[in-house]
Short mmCIF file of C-alpha atoms in Angstrom, two decimals:
data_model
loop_
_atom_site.label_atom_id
_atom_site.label_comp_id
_atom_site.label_asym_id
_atom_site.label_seq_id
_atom_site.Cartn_x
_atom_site.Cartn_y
_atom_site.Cartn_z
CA UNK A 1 -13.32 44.46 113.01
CA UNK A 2 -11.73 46.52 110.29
CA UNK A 3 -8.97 44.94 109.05
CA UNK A 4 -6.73 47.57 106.06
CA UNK A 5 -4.36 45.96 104.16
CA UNK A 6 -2.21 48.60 102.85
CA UNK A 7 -0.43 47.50 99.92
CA UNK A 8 2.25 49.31 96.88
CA UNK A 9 0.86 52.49 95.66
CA UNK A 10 1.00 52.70 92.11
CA UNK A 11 3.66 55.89 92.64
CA UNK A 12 5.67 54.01 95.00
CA UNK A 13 6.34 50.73 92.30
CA UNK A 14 6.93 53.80 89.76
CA UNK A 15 9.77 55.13 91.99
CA UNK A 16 11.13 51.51 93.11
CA UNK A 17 11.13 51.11 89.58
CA UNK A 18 12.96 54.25 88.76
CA UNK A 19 15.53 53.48 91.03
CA UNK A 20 16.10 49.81 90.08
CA UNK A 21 16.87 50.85 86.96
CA UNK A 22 19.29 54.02 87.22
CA UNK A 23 21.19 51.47 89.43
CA UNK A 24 20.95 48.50 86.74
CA UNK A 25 22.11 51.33 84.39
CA UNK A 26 25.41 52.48 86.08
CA UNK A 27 26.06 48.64 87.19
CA UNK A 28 25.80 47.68 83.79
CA UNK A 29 27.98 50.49 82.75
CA UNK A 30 30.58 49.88 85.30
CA UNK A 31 30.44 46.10 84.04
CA UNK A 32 30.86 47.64 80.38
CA UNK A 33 33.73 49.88 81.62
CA UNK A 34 35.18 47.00 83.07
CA UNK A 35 34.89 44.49 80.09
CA UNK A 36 36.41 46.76 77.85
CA UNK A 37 39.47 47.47 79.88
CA UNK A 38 39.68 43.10 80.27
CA UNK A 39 39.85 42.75 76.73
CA UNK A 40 42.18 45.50 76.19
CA UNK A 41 44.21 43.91 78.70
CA UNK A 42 43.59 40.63 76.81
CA UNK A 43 45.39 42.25 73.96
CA UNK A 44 48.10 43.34 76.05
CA UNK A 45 48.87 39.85 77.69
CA UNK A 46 48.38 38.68 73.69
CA UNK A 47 51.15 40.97 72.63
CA UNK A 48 53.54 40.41 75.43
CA UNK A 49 53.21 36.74 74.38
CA UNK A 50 54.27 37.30 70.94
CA UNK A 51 57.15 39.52 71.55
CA UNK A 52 58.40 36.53 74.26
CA UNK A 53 57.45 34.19 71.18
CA UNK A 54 59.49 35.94 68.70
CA UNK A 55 62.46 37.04 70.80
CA UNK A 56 63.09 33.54 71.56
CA UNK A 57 62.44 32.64 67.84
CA UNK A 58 65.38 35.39 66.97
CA UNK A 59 68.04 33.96 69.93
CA UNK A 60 67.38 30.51 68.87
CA UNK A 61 69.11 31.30 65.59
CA UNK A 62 72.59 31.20 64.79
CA UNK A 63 74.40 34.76 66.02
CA UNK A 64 76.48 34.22 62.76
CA UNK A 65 73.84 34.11 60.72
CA UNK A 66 72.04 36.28 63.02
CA UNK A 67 75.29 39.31 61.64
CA UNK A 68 75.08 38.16 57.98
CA UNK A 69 71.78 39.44 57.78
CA UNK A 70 72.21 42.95 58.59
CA UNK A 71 73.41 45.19 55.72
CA UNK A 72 74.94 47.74 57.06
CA UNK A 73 75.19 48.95 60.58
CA UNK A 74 71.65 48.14 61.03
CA UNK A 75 68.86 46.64 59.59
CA UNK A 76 65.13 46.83 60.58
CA UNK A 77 62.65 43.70 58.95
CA UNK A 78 59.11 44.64 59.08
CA UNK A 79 57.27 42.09 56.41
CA UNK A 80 57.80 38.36 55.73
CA UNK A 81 60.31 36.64 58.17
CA UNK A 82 63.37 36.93 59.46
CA UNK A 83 65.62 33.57 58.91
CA UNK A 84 62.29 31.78 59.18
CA UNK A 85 60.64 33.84 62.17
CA UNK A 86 57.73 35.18 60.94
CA UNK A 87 58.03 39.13 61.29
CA UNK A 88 54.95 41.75 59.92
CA UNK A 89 51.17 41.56 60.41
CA UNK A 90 49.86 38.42 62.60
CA UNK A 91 47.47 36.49 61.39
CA UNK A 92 45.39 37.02 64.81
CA UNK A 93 43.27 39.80 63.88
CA UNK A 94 39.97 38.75 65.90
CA UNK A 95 42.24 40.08 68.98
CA UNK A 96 44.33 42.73 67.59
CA UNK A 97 46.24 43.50 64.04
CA UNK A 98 49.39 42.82 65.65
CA UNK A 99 52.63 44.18 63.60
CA UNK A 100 55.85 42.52 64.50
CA UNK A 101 59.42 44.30 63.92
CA UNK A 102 62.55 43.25 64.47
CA UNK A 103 66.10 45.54 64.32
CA UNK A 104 69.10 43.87 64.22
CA UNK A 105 72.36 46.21 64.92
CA UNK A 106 75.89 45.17 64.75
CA UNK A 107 77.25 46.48 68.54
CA UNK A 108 81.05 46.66 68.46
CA UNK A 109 82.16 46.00 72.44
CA UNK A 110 84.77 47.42 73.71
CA UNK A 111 86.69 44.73 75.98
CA UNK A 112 89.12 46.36 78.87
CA UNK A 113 91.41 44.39 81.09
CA UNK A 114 94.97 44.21 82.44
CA UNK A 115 97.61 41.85 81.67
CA UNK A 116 100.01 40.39 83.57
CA UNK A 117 103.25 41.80 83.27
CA UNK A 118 105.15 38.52 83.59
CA UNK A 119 108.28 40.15 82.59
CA UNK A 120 108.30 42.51 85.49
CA UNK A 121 106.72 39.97 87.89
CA UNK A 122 110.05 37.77 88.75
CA UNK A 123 108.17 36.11 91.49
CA UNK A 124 105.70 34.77 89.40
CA UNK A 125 103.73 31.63 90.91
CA UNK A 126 100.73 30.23 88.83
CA UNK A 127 99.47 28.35 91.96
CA UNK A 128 97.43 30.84 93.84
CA UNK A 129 97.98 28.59 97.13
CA UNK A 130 101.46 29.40 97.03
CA UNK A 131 100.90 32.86 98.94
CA UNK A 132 99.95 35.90 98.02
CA UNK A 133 100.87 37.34 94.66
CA UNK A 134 103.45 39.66 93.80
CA UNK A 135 102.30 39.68 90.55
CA UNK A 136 102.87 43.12 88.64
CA UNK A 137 99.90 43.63 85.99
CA UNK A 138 100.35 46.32 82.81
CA UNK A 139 98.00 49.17 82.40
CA UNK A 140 94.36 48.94 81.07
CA UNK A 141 94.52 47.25 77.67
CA UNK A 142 91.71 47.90 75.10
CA UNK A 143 90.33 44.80 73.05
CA UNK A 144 87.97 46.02 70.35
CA UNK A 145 85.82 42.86 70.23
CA UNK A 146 83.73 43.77 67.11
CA UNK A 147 81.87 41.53 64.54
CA UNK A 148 80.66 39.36 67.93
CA UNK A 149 77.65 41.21 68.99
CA UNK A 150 74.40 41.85 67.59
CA UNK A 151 71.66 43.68 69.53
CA UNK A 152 67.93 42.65 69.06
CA UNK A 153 65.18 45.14 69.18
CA UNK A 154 61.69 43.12 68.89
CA UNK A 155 59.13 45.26 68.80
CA UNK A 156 54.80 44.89 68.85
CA UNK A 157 52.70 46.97 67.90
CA UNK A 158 49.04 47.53 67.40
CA UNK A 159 46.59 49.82 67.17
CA UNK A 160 43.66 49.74 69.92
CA UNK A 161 39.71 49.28 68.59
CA UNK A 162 37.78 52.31 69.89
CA UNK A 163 40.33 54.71 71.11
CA UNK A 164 42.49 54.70 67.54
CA UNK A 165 45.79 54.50 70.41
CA UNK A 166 49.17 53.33 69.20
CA UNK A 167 50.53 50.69 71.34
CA UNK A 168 53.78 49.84 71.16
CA UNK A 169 55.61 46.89 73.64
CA UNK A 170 59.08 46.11 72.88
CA UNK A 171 62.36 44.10 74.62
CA UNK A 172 65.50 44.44 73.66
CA UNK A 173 68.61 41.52 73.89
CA UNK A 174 71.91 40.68 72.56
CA UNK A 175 72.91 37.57 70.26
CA UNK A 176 77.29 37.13 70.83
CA UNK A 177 78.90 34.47 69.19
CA UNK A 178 81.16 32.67 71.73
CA UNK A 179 83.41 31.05 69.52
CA UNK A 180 87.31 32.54 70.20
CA UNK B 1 -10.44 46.50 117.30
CA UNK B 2 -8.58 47.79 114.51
CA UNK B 3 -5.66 45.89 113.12
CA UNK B 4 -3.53 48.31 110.93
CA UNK B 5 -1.06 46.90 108.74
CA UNK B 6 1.31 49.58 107.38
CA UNK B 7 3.81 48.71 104.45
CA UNK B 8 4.06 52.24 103.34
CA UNK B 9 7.25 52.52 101.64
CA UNK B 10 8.17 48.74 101.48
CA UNK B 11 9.07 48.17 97.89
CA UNK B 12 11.46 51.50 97.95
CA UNK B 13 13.70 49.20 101.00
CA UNK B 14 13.56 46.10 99.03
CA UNK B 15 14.59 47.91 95.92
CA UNK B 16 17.02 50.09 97.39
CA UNK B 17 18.89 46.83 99.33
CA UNK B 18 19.17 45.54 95.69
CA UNK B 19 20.53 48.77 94.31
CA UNK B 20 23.19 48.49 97.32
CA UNK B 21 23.72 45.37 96.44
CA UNK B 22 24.51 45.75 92.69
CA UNK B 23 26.40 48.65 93.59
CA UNK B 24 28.81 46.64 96.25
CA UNK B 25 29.02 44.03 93.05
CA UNK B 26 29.80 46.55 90.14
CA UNK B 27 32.51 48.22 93.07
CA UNK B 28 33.84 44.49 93.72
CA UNK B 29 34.38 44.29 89.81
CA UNK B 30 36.05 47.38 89.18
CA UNK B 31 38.60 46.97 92.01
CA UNK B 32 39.67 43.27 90.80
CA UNK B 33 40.11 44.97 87.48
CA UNK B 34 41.76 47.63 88.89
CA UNK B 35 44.52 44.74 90.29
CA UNK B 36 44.74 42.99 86.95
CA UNK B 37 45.73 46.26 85.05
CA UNK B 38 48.68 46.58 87.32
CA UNK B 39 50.03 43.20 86.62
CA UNK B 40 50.48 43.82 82.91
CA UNK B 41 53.32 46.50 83.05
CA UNK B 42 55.29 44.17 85.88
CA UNK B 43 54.94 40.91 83.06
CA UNK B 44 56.68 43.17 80.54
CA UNK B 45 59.30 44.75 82.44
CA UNK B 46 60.23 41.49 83.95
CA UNK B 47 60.73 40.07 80.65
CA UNK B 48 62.43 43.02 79.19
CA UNK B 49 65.04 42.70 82.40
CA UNK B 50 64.90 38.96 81.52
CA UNK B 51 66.29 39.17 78.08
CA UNK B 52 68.92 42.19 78.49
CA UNK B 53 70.30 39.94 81.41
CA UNK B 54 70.22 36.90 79.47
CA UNK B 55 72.30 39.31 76.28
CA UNK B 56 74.79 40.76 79.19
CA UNK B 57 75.11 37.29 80.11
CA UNK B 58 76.30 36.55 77.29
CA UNK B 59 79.04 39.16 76.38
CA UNK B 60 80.34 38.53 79.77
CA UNK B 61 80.44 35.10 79.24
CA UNK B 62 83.00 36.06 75.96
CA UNK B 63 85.10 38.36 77.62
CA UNK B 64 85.69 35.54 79.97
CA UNK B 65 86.15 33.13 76.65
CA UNK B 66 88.37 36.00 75.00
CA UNK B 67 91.06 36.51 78.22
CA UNK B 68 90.39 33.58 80.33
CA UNK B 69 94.20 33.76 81.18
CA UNK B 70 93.27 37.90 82.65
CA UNK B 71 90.56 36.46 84.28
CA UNK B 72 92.62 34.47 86.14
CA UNK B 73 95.40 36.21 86.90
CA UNK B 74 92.96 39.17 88.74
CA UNK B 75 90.67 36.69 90.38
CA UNK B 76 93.73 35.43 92.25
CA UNK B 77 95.54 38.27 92.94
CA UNK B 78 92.20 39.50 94.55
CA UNK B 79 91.98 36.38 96.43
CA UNK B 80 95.59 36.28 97.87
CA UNK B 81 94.22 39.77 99.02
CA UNK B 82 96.39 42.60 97.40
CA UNK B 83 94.51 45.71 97.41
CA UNK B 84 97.19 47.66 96.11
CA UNK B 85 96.77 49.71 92.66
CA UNK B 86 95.64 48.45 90.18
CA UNK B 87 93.66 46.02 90.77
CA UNK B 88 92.78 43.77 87.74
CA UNK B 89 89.60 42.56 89.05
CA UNK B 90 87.77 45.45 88.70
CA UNK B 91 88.50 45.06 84.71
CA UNK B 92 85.90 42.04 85.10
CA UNK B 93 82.96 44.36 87.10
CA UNK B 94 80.61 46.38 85.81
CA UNK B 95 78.63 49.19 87.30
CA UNK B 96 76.14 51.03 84.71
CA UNK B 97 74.19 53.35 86.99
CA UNK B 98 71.91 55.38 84.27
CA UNK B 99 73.31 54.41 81.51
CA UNK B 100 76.87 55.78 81.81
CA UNK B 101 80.15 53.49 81.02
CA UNK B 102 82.99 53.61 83.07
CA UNK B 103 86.64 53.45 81.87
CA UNK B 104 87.22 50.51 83.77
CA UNK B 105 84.47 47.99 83.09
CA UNK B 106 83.38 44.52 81.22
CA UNK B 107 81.47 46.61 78.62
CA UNK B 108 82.63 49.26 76.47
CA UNK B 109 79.81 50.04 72.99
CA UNK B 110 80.58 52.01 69.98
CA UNK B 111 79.63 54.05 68.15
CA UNK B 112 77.40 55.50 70.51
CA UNK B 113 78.60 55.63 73.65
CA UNK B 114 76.09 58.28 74.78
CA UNK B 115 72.71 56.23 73.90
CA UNK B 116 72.54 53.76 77.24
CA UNK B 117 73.07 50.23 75.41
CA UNK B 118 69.53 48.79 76.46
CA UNK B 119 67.83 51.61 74.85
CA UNK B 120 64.62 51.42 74.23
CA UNK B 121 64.09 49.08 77.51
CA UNK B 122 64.17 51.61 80.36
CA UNK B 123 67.16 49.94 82.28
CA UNK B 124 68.28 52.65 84.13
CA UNK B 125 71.13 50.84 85.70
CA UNK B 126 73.06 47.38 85.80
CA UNK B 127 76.28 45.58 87.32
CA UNK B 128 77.47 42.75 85.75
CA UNK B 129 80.54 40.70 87.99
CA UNK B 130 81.86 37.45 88.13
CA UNK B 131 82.76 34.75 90.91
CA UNK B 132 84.69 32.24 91.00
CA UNK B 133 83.07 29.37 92.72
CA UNK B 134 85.27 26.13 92.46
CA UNK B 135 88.62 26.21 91.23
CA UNK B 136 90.69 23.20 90.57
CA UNK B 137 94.08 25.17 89.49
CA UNK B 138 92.76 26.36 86.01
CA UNK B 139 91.86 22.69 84.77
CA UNK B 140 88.09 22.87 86.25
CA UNK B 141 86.05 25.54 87.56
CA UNK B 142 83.37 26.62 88.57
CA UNK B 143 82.13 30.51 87.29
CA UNK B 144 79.44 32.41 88.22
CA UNK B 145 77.93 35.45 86.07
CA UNK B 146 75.93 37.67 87.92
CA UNK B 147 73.94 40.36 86.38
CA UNK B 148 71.88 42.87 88.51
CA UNK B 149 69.23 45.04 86.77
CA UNK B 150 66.84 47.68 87.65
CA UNK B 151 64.10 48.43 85.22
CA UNK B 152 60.84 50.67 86.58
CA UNK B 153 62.33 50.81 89.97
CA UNK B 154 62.90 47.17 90.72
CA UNK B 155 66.01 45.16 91.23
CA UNK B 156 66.25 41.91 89.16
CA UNK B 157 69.16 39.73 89.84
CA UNK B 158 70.37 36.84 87.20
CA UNK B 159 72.82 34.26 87.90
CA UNK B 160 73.97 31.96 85.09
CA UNK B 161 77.02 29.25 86.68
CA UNK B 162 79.14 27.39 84.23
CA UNK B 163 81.60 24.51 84.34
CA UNK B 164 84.35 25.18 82.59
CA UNK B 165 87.40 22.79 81.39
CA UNK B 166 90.75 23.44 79.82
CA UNK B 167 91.28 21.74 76.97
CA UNK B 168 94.67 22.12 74.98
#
């Protein structure tokens, strides 16, 4: 009784082999792809962070002193801090070299409304569960409310490792002092 | 007899079931990454919406402090349901669609009326109203700012309510 054990030929291992390892070569290289696009996501998710950080750093401050800083119309800081928030390079470069910018600019609103015209409105009732109305209002009156607003452009940016890409992620809000 | 035993070709199925394999895995890894790439642009354009509401919050929230009186008057005249011209209300609405201002509206900017106020941020519209939710004849109330945004094609809608109490 014969009995032939055929095993691996020699050229069948080398072409197993072959294969295994084009395959190991794009998985790895997907996984490469992949890693690099996490951590530039990383730094994405790192700069959103900050710019939440130092918005609320900038509305926590008083909107009067908030207006005394800007000379002029408009005022951009870029270095050293702004009323104590810390504006310029971050000291997180392992991630990123993360620049910070804030621009202040003094917004003058425009308020519009109508008065009542109490001296044409004879039937004037201040309780409204009197009845309907006949109240007689005066034409659209302009209130320049200026010195009240200031708008608040923070802005990140860095500068991405391989590609040499400018990124730039910014959010923009307004500080109003309330007191009338 | 003659047993025969073939495993021609055996080791190019087992490796090719663990190229598959790694292949299904490095496709798996790509497509969650794929998911988490799209999720960074919504984070940021939810907070950008987030902190131009919270600013046109704000400035509605002092027109209301500057002419509570207005206010007043025009919320109740709308309530006792005159609908004849003009109607004050619609002094205390706003309606910003791409970044034009009416001539009747909460929010009027200068100098440059032309740039749309939330520029950079990509708002490309926003309403901004008022209601009044409890009133207790203009001793107590009860206000509600509303603020309605739309940045990279999807609504965001802020409320802020106050309490508010007339002191003399």
């Amino acid at each position: 009784m014969e009995n032939i054990k055929r095993g691996v030929t020699l050229i069948e291992l080398v072409l197993a082999f072959l294969i295994l390892v084009i395959c190991t070569l794009s998985v790895s290289s997907l996984i490469s792809f992949g890693h690099r696009g996490t951590k530039k996501d990383f730094r994405n998710v790192v700069a959103i962070q900050l710019l939440e950080d130092r918005m609320n750093q900038v509305l926590a401050l008083p909107e009067k002193s908030l207006y005394a800083a800007i000379g002029g119309t408009s005022q951009t800081f870029s270095s050293g801090n702004l009323l104590g928030v810390p504006v310029g390079a971050t000291t997180t470069p392992a991630i990123a070299p993360f620049n910070v910018s804030i621009t202040l600019e003094k917004v003058n609103v425009d308020f519009w409304y109508r008065p009542l015209d109490l001296v044409n409105s004879p039937n004037y009732d201040p309780d409204p569960t009197a009845g309907p109305p006949t109240w007689v209002f005066s034409g659209l009156t302009k209130y320049d409310c200026d010195g009240k607003v200031v708008k608040i452009t923070t802005t990140v940016s860095w500068t991405e490792p391989v590609s040499n890409a400018n990124r730039v992620v910014e959010v923009v809000s307004f500080a109003v002092d309330l007191e009338v | 007899m003659k047993t025969f035993y073939n495993k021609f070709g055996m080791a190019l199925v087992v490796v090719l079931m663990f190229a598959t394999a790694l292949l299904i895995l490095g496709a798996n890894y790509i497509q969650t990454f794929t998911h988490v790439k799209v999720l960074n642009p919504k984070v940021l354009d939810h907070l950008k919406a987030d902190f131009y509401a919270q600013g046109l919050q704000k400035i509605a929230l002092l027109k209301y402090k500057k002419f509570p009186a207005d206010f007043y008057h025009a919320i109740y005249f709308d309530l006792g349901g005159q609908t004849n011209s003009p109607q004050p209300w619609l002094s205390f609405h706003e309606f910003n669609p791409a970044g034009t201002v009416l001539a009747e509206s909460t929010l009027q900017y200068r100098p440059s009326q032309t740039t749309p106020l939330g520029n950079p941020t990509p708002i490309s519209s926003y309403t901004t109203s008022y209601r009044l939710l409890t009133s207790d004849r203009y001793k107590r109330d009860s206000i509600e700012i509303k603020v309605v945004l739309e940045v990279g094609g999807k609504k965001h809608e802020y409320s802020m309510k106050l309490d508010v109490e007339k002191t003399l």
